[in-house]
Short mmCIF file of C-alpha atoms in Angstrom, two decimals:
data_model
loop_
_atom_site.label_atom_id
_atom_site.label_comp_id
_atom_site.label_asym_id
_atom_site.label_seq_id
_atom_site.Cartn_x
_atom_site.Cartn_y
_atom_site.Cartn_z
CA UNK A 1 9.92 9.19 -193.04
CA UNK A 2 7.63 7.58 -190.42
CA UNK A 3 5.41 9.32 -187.82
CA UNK A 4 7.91 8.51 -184.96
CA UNK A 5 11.03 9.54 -186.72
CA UNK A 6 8.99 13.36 -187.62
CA UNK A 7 7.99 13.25 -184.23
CA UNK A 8 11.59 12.40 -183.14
CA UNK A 9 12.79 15.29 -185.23
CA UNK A 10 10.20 17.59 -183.62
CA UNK A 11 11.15 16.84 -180.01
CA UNK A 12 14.94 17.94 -181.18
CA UNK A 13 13.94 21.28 -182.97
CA UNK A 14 11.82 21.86 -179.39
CA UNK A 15 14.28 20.92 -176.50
CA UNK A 16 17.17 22.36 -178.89
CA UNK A 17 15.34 25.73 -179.03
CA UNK A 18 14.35 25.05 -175.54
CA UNK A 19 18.16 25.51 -174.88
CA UNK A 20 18.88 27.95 -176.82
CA UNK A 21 15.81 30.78 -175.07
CA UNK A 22 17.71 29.62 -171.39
CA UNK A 23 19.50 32.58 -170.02
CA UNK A 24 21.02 30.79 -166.69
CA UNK A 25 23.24 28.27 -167.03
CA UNK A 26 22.11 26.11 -164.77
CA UNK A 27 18.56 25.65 -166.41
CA UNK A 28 20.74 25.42 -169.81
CA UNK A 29 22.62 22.30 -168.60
CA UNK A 30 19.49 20.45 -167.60
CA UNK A 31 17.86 21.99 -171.29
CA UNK A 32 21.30 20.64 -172.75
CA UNK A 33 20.46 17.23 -171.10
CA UNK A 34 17.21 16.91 -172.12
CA UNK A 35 18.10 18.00 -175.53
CA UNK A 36 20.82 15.02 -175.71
CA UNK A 37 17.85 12.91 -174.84
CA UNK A 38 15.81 13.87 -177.33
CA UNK A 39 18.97 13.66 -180.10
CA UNK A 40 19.36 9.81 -178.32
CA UNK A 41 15.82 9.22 -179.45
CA UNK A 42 16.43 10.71 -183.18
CA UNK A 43 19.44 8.29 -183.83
CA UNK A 44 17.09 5.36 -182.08
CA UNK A 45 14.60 5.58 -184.63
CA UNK A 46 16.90 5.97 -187.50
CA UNK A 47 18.34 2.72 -186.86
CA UNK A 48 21.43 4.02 -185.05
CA UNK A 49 21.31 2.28 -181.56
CA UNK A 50 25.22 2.36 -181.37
CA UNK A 51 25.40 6.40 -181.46
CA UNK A 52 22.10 6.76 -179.56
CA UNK A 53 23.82 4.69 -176.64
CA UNK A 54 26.97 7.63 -176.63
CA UNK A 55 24.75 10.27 -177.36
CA UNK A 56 22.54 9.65 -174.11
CA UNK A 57 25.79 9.10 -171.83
CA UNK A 58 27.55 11.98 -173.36
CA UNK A 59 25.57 14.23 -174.05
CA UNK A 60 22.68 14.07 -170.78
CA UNK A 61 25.55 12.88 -168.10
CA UNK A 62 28.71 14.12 -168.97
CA UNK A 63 28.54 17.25 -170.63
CA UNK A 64 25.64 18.67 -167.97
CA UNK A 65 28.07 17.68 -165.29
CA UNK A 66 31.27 19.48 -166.52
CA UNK A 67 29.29 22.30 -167.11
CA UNK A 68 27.22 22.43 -163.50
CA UNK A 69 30.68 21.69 -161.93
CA UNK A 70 31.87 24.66 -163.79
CA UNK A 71 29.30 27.17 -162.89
CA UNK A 72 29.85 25.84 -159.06
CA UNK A 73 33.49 26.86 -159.55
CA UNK A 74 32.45 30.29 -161.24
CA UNK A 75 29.63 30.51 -158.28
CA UNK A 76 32.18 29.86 -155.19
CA UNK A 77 34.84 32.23 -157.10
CA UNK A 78 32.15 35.23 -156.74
CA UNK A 79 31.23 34.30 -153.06
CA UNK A 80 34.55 34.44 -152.13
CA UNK A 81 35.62 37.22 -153.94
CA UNK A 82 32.32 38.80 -151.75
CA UNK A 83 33.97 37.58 -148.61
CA UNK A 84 36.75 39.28 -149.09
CA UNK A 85 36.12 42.52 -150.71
CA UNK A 86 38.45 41.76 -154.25
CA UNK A 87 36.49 42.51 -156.77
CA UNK A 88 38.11 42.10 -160.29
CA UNK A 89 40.38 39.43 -159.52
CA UNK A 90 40.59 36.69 -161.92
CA UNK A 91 39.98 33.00 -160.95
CA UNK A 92 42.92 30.91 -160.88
CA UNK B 1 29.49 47.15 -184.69
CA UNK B 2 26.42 48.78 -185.29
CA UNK B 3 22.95 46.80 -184.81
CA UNK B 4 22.02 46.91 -188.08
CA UNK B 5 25.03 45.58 -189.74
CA UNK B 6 25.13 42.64 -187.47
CA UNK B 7 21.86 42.07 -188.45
CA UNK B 8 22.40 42.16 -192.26
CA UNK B 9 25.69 39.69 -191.65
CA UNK B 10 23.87 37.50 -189.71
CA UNK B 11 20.59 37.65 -192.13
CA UNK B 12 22.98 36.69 -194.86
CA UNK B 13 25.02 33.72 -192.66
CA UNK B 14 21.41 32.25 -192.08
CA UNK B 15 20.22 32.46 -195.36
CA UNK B 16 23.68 30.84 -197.41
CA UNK B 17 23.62 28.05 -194.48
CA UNK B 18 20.12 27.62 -195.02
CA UNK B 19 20.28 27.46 -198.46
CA UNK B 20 23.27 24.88 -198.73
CA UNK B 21 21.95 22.92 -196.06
CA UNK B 22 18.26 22.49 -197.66
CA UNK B 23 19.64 21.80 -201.51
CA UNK B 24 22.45 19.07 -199.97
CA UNK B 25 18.82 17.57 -198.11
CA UNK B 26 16.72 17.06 -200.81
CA UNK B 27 19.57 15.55 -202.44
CA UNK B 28 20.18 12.95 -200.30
CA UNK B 29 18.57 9.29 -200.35
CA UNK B 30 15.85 8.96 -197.91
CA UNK B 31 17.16 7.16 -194.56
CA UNK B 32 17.80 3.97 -194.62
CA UNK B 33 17.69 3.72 -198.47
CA UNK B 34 21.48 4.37 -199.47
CA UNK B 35 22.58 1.82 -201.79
CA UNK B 36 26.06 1.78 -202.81
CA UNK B 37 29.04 -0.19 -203.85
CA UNK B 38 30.95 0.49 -200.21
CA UNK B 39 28.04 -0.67 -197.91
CA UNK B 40 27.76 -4.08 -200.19
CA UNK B 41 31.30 -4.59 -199.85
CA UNK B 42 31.91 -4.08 -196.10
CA UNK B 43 28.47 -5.84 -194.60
CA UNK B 44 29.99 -9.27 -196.56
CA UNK B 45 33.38 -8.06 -195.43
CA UNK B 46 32.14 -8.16 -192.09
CA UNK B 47 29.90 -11.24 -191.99
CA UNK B 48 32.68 -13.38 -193.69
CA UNK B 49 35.92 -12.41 -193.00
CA UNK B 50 35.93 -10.56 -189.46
CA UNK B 51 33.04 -12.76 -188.36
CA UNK B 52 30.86 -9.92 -186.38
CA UNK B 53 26.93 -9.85 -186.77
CA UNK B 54 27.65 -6.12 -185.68
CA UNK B 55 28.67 -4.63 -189.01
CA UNK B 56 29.09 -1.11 -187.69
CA UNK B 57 31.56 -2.09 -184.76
CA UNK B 58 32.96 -4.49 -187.37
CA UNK B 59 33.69 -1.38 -189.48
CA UNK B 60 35.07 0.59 -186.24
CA UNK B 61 37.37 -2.64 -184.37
CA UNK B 62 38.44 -4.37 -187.51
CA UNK B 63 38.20 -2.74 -191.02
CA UNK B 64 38.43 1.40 -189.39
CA UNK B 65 40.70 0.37 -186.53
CA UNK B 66 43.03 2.57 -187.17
CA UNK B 67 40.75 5.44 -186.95
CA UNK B 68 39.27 4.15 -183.76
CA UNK B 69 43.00 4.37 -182.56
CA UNK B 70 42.78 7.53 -183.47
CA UNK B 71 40.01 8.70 -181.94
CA UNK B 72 41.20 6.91 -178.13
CA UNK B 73 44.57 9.08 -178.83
CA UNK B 74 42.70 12.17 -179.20
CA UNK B 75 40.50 11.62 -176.45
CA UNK B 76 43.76 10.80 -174.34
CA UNK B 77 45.32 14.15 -175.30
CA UNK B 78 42.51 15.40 -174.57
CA UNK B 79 42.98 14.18 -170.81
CA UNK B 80 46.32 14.94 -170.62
CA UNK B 81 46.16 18.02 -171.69
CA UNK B 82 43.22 19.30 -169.23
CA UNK B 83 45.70 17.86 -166.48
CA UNK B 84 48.60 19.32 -167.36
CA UNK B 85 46.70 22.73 -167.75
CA UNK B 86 44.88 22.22 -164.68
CA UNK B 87 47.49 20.69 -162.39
CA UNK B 88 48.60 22.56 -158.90
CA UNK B 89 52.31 24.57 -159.14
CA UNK B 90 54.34 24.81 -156.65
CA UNK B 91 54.08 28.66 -156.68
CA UNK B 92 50.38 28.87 -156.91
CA UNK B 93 48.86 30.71 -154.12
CA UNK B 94 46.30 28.46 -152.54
CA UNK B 95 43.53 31.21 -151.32
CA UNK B 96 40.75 28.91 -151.15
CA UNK B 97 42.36 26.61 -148.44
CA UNK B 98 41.29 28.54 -145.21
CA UNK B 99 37.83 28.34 -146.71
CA UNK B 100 37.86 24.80 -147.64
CA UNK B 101 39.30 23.76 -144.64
CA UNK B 102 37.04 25.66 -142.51
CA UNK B 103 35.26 23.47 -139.83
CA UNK B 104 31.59 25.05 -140.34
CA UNK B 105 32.08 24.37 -144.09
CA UNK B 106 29.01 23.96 -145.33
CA UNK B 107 28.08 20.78 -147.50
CA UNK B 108 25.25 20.21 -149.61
CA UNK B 109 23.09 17.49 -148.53
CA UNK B 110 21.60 14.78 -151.40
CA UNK B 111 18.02 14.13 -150.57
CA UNK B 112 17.38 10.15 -150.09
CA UNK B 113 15.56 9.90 -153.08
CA UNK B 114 18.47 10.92 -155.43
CA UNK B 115 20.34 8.83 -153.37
CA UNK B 116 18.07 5.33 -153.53
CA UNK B 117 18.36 5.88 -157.30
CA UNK B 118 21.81 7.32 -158.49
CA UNK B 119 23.13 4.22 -156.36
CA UNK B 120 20.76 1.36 -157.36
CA UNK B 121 20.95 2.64 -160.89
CA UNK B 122 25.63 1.88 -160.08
CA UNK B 123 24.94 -2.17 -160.40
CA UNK B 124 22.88 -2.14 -163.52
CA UNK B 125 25.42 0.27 -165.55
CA UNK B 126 28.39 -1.47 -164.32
CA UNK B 127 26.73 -4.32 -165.81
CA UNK B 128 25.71 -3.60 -169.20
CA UNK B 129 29.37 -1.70 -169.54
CA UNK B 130 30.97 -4.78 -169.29
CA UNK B 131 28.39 -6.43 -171.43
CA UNK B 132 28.45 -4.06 -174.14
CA UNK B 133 32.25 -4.30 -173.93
CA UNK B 134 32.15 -7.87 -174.61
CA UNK B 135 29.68 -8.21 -176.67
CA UNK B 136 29.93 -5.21 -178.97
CA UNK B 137 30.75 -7.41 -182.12
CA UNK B 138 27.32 -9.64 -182.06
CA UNK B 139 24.48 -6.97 -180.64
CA UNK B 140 24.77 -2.74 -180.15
CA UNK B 141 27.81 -0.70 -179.18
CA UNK B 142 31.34 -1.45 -178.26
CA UNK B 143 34.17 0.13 -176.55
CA UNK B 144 33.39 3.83 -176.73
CA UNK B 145 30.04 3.29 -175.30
CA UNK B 146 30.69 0.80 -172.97
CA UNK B 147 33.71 2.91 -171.53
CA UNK B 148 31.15 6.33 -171.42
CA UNK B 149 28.89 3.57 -168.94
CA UNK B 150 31.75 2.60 -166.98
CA UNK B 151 32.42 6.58 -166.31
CA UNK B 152 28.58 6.94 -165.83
CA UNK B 153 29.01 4.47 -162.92
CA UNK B 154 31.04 6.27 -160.96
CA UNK B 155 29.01 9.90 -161.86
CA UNK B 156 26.38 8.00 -160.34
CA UNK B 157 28.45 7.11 -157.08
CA UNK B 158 28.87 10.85 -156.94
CA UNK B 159 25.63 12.03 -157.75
CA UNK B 160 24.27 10.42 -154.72
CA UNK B 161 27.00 12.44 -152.50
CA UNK B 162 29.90 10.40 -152.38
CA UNK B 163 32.62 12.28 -153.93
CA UNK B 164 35.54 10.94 -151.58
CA UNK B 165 33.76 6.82 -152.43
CA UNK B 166 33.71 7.58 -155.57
CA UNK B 167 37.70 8.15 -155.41
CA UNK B 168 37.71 4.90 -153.03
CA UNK B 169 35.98 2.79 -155.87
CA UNK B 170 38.77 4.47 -158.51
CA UNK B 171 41.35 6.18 -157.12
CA UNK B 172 43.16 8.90 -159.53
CA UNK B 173 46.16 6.52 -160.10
CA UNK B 174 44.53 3.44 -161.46
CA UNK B 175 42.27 6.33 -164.06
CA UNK B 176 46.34 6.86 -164.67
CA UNK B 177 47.15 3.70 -165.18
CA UNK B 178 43.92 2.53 -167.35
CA UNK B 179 44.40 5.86 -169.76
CA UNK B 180 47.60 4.58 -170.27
CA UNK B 181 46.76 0.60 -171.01
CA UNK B 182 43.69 1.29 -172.90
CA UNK B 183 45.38 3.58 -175.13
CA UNK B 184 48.83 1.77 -175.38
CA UNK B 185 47.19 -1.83 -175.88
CA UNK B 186 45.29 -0.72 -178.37
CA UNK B 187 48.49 0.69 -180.06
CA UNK B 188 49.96 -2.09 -179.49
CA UNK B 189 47.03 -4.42 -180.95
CA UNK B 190 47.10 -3.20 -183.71
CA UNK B 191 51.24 -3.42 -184.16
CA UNK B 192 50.57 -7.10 -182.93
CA UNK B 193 48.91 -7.28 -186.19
CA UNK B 194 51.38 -5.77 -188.49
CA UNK B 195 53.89 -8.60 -187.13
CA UNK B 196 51.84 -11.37 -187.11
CA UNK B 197 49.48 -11.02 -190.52
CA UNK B 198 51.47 -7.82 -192.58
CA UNK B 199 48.63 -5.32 -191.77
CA UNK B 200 48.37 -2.80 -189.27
CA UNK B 201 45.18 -4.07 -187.14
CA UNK B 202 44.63 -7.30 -188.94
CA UNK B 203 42.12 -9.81 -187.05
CA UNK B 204 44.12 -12.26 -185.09
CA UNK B 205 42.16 -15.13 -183.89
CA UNK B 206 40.00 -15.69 -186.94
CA UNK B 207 36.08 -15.10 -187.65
CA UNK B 208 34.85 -18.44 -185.00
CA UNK B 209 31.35 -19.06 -185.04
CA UNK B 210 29.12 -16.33 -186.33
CA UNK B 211 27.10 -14.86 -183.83
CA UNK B 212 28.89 -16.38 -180.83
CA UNK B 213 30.71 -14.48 -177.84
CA UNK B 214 33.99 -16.19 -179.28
CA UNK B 215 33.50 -15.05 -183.28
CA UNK B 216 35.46 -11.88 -184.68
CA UNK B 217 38.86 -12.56 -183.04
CA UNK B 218 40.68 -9.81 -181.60
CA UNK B 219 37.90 -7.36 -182.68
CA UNK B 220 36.50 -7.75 -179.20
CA UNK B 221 39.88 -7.24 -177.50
CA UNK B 222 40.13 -4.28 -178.84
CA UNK B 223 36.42 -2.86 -177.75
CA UNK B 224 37.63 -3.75 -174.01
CA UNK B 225 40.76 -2.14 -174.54
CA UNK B 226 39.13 0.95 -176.02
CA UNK B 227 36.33 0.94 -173.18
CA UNK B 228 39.10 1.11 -170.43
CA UNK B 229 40.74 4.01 -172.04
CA UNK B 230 37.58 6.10 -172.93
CA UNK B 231 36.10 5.40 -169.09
CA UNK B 232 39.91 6.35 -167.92
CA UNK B 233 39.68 9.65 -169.87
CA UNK B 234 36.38 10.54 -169.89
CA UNK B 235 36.65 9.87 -165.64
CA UNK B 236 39.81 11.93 -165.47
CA UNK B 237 38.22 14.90 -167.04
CA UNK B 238 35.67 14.83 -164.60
CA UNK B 239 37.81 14.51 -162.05
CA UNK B 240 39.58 17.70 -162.94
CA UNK B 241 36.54 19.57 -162.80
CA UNK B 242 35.52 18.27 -159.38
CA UNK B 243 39.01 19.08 -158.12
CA UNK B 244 38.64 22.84 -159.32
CA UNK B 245 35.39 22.84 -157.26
CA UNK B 246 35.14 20.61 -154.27
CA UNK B 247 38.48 18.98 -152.84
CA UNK B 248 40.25 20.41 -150.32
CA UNK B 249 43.40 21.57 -151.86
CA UNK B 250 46.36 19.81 -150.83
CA UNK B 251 48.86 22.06 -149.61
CA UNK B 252 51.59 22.96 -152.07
CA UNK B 253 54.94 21.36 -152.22
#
């Protein structure tokens, strides 16, 4: 294994960890994002551009988006539920 | 459960994974240094009969086709799914309109900066999408990737603010429409195949010239068809979680 693919592997085992110690969400999407970076890099130097090329759109677009647009939802649920005094009513 | 047998279960999850996942390490061949029968077989497979300097997206358009297939079904259950458990009934209650439809609704402004960039970067994706589409069987990639770009495109459109242009750009009916082209005509490739040569997904069009836009025959209609229904999809997910948090419902019917 070559310097750059151990330091590949190293970046992973940090940003992964990275997400893992993240309490909010928010900061865990942008930790998940960076994370799918890092895992873009890792297939890179292995010789796999064809999964690197998913991994970064999937994983540091997609996925960080569908989960920011979820906490949004979760977010304006609360403030509204605030608003208007309910306060164990379920989201629709 | 109490603490401490949590910890003992999870102590000895850790340590069986661990140990499994260290012995099945060490006893594989250093990367890059396989050698087997299969990988002989399908890189002259793939150079002579399909034609693709691309061996891997030779592998996943010609020889694996069918499992690509699979894979653009799942992801289009996967859509279809999401919308049907996400669409509006009739009978829902719709308590969020007052508030959505209020006229001192406040909405988040982009700064310019993420602006300049989320839109400049909307040419040069759209771009190299459509190249990786076409090209997948000579350099990197193919359909899956180039259809995750496509969808990136229009993320990008919305990153920099504009949700309701990026529904001009796409509107929901033509993500309906692609969903349902990609994933048919790729279907119905591969039945075109069965007819024509006996085979389910046999290359029609022949190898060409090796290395060329033209070589691998229908291998490359097949990564376009397969990028239009993975952008469709992946773009119609998205656009089910943006209409959970942003639209203004439409009133119910």
């Amino acid at each position: 294994m070559s310097v750059v693919q151990t330091l590949a592997l190293l970046l992973v085992a940090g940003t992964g960890t990275g997400v893992v110690l993240s309490r909010d969400p928010r900061h865990q999407a942008v930790a998940f994002g960076t994370f799918g970076g890092a895992l873009a890099v890792v297939f890179l130097v292995f010789e796999a551009p064809g999964v690197a090329l998913s991994q970064l759109v999937v994983s540091a677009v997609v996925v960080p988006l569908m989960l920011l647009l979820t906490v949004s939802r979760v977010r304006e649920q609360d403030l509204a539920d605030a608003a208007t005094g309910d306060e164990g009513e379920e989201g629709g | 459960m109490r603490t401490r047998t949590r910890l003992v279960l999870a102590t000895l999850g850790l340590v069986g994974v661990g140990v499994v996942l260290t012995r099945g390490m060490l006893a594989m061949p250093d990367a890059g240094r396989a050698a087997d029968a299969y990988r002989t077989l399908v890189v002259a497979t793939a150079v002579e009969d399909v034609g693709a300097a691309n061996v891997v997206s030779a592998v996943l358009f010609d020889l694996r086709a069918v499992d690509t297939l699979g894979e653009a079904l799942a992801l289009f259950a996967a859509a279809a799914g999401l919308q049907l458990l996400l669409r509006q009934l009739s009978g829902d209650e719709d308590e969020h309109r007052a508030r959505d439809a209020a006229s001192d609704r406040r909405e988040p402004t982009t700064s310019d900066a993420v602006r300049v960039v989320a839109l400049g970067l909307v040419g040069p994706v759209v771009a190299l999408s459509i190249y990786i589409a076409v090209r997948g069987h000579v350099t990197v990639g193919a359909g899956f990737q180039a259809g995750a770009l496509a969808a990136t495109a229009l993320v990008l459109i919305y990153l920099a603010g504009r949700y309701q242009a990026m529904h001009r750009v796409v509107p929901e009916a033509v993500l309906d429409v692609g969903e349902g082209v990609g994933a048919g005509g790729a279907a119905g490739l591969g039945l075109a195949g069965l007819v024509v040569s006996g085979a389910l997904f046999a290359n029609l069009g022949g190898p060409g010239t090796f290395g060329t836009l033209g070589s691998a025959g229908s291998m490359v209609a097949l990564s376009v068809l397969i990028a239009v229904e993975a952008a469709a999809a992946t773009m119609l997910v998205v656009t089910e979680f943006q209409h959970q948090t942003l639209e203004l419902r439409p009133s119910p019917r």
